[in-house]
Amino acid sequence: NSNVVLSALKRTEGGNGLVLRLAELNGTATSAVVTLAPELTKSVTTATLLNPAESPISGEVSWKEGVLTVAIPAYNFVTVCLQ
């Protein structure tokens, strides 16, 4: 998606997952699709949306075979934990 940027990527505190932060920049709500390298995600089985304090929240997110799909509101960001 040309209107979405990856603004952060880090390992979880326990080191067994990844946290991604994606931002929508053009004012258009979208469904972002992110493909990650297998060596980064070989043990990932779930995707969870997080609030700014990195606590789980509900929302549209899916993870399947190395591809993350997540809904992002216009001019907003989402944080996703892959574990």
Short mmCIF file of the C-alpha atoms (twelve columns), coordinates in Angstrom:
data_MODEL
# 
_entry.id   MODEL 
# 
loop_
_atom_site.group_PDB 
_atom_site.id 
_atom_site.type_symbol 
_atom_site.label_atom_id 
_atom_site.label_alt_id 
_atom_site.label_comp_id 
_atom_site.label_asym_id 
_atom_site.label_seq_id 
_atom_site.Cartn_x 
_atom_site.Cartn_y 
_atom_site.Cartn_z 
_atom_site.pdbx_PDB_model_num 
ATOM 1  C CA . ASN A 1  0.000  0.000   0.000  1 
ATOM 2  C CA . SER A 2  1.524  3.315   -1.020 1 
ATOM 3  C CA . ASN A 3  -0.346 5.158   1.751  1 
ATOM 4  C CA . VAL A 4  1.038  2.954   4.554  1 
ATOM 5  C CA . VAL A 5  4.512  3.009   6.108  1 
ATOM 6  C CA . LEU A 6  6.200  0.688   8.573  1 
ATOM 7  C CA . SER A 7  7.227  3.109   11.321 1 
ATOM 8  C CA . ALA A 8  8.643  0.572   13.796 1 
ATOM 9  C CA . LEU A 9  9.781  -3.043  13.902 1 
ATOM 10 C CA . LYS A 10 11.213 -4.667  17.009 1 
ATOM 11 C CA . ARG A 11 11.450 -7.976  18.820 1 
ATOM 12 C CA . THR A 12 9.031  -8.552  21.680 1 
ATOM 13 C CA . GLU A 13 10.503 -8.155  25.153 1 
ATOM 14 C CA . GLY A 14 10.672 -11.928 25.513 1 
ATOM 15 C CA . GLY A 15 12.406 -12.139 22.140 1 
ATOM 16 C CA . ASN A 16 10.023 -14.761 20.750 1 
ATOM 17 C CA . GLY A 17 7.974  -12.490 18.459 1 
ATOM 18 C CA . LEU A 18 7.858  -9.227  16.535 1 
ATOM 19 C CA . VAL A 19 6.038  -5.943  17.087 1 
ATOM 20 C CA . LEU A 20 5.215  -3.836  14.015 1 
ATOM 21 C CA . ARG A 21 3.744  -0.337  13.897 1 
ATOM 22 C CA . LEU A 22 2.092  0.725   10.647 1 
ATOM 23 C CA . ALA A 23 0.826  4.238   9.837  1 
ATOM 24 C CA . GLU A 24 -1.686 5.418   7.215  1 
ATOM 25 C CA . LEU A 25 -0.573 8.770   5.768  1 
ATOM 26 C CA . ASN A 26 -3.018 9.853   3.040  1 
ATOM 27 C CA . GLY A 27 -6.330 10.024  4.888  1 
ATOM 28 C CA . THR A 28 -7.779 6.856   3.388  1 
ATOM 29 C CA . ALA A 29 -8.765 3.937   5.601  1 
ATOM 30 C CA . THR A 30 -7.139 0.846   4.166  1 
ATOM 31 C CA . SER A 31 -6.336 -2.790  4.613  1 
ATOM 32 C CA . ALA A 32 -2.547 -3.064  4.678  1 
ATOM 33 C CA . VAL A 33 -0.788 -6.226  3.531  1 
ATOM 34 C CA . VAL A 34 2.746  -6.906  4.793  1 
ATOM 35 C CA . THR A 35 4.841  -9.887  3.720  1 
ATOM 36 C CA . LEU A 36 7.688  -10.778 6.082  1 
ATOM 37 C CA . ALA A 37 10.769 -12.885 5.471  1 
ATOM 38 C CA . PRO A 38 10.404 -16.513 6.625  1 
ATOM 39 C CA . GLU A 39 13.545 -16.311 8.768  1 
ATOM 40 C CA . LEU A 40 11.887 -13.555 10.844 1 
ATOM 41 C CA . THR A 41 8.585  -15.356 11.292 1 
ATOM 42 C CA . LYS A 42 9.196  -19.107 11.201 1 
ATOM 43 C CA . SER A 43 7.634  -19.653 14.640 1 
ATOM 44 C CA . VAL A 44 4.818  -17.058 14.339 1 
ATOM 45 C CA . THR A 45 1.301  -18.470 14.652 1 
ATOM 46 C CA . THR A 46 -0.835 -15.477 15.743 1 
ATOM 47 C CA . ALA A 47 -1.251 -11.743 15.144 1 
ATOM 48 C CA . THR A 48 -2.689 -9.509  17.871 1 
ATOM 49 C CA . LEU A 49 -3.527 -5.796  17.729 1 
ATOM 50 C CA . LEU A 50 -2.034 -3.733  20.555 1 
ATOM 51 C CA . ASN A 51 -2.833 -0.352  22.067 1 
ATOM 52 C CA . PRO A 52 -0.029 2.247   22.553 1 
ATOM 53 C CA . ALA A 53 0.860  0.595   25.886 1 
ATOM 54 C CA . GLU A 54 1.228  -2.691  23.964 1 
ATOM 55 C CA . SER A 55 -1.783 -4.374  25.592 1 
ATOM 56 C CA . PRO A 56 -4.045 -6.512  23.347 1 
ATOM 57 C CA . ILE A 57 -7.130 -4.906  21.772 1 
ATOM 58 C CA . SER A 58 -9.756 -6.111  19.294 1 
ATOM 59 C CA . GLY A 59 -9.684 -5.273  15.600 1 
ATOM 60 C CA . GLU A 60 -9.282 -6.624  12.087 1 
ATOM 61 C CA . VAL A 61 -5.982 -8.485  11.744 1 
ATOM 62 C CA . SER A 62 -4.924 -11.792 10.218 1 
ATOM 63 C CA . TRP A 63 -1.728 -13.781 9.797  1 
ATOM 64 C CA . LYS A 64 -1.320 -16.548 7.248  1 
ATOM 65 C CA . GLU A 65 1.835  -18.089 5.798  1 
ATOM 66 C CA . GLY A 66 4.060  -15.041 6.302  1 
ATOM 67 C CA . VAL A 67 1.488  -12.437 5.257  1 
ATOM 68 C CA . LEU A 68 -0.021 -9.951  7.709  1 
ATOM 69 C CA . THR A 69 -3.271 -8.189  6.769  1 
ATOM 70 C CA . VAL A 70 -4.555 -5.425  9.036  1 
ATOM 71 C CA . ALA A 71 -7.174 -2.661  8.796  1 
ATOM 72 C CA . ILE A 72 -5.823 0.851   9.410  1 
ATOM 73 C CA . PRO A 73 -8.116 3.858   9.918  1 
ATOM 74 C CA . ALA A 74 -7.409 7.077   7.983  1 
ATOM 75 C CA . TYR A 75 -4.539 9.160   9.431  1 
ATOM 76 C CA . ASN A 76 -3.951 6.591   12.142 1 
ATOM 77 C CA . PHE A 77 -1.591 3.820   13.151 1 
ATOM 78 C CA . VAL A 78 -1.860 0.246   14.338 1 
ATOM 79 C CA . THR A 79 0.540  -1.847  16.377 1 
ATOM 80 C CA . VAL A 80 0.593  -5.592  15.771 1 
ATOM 81 C CA . CYS A 81 2.332  -8.306  17.768 1 
ATOM 82 C CA . LEU A 82 3.308  -11.487 15.893 1 
ATOM 83 C CA . GLN A 83 4.010  -14.498 18.101 1 
# 
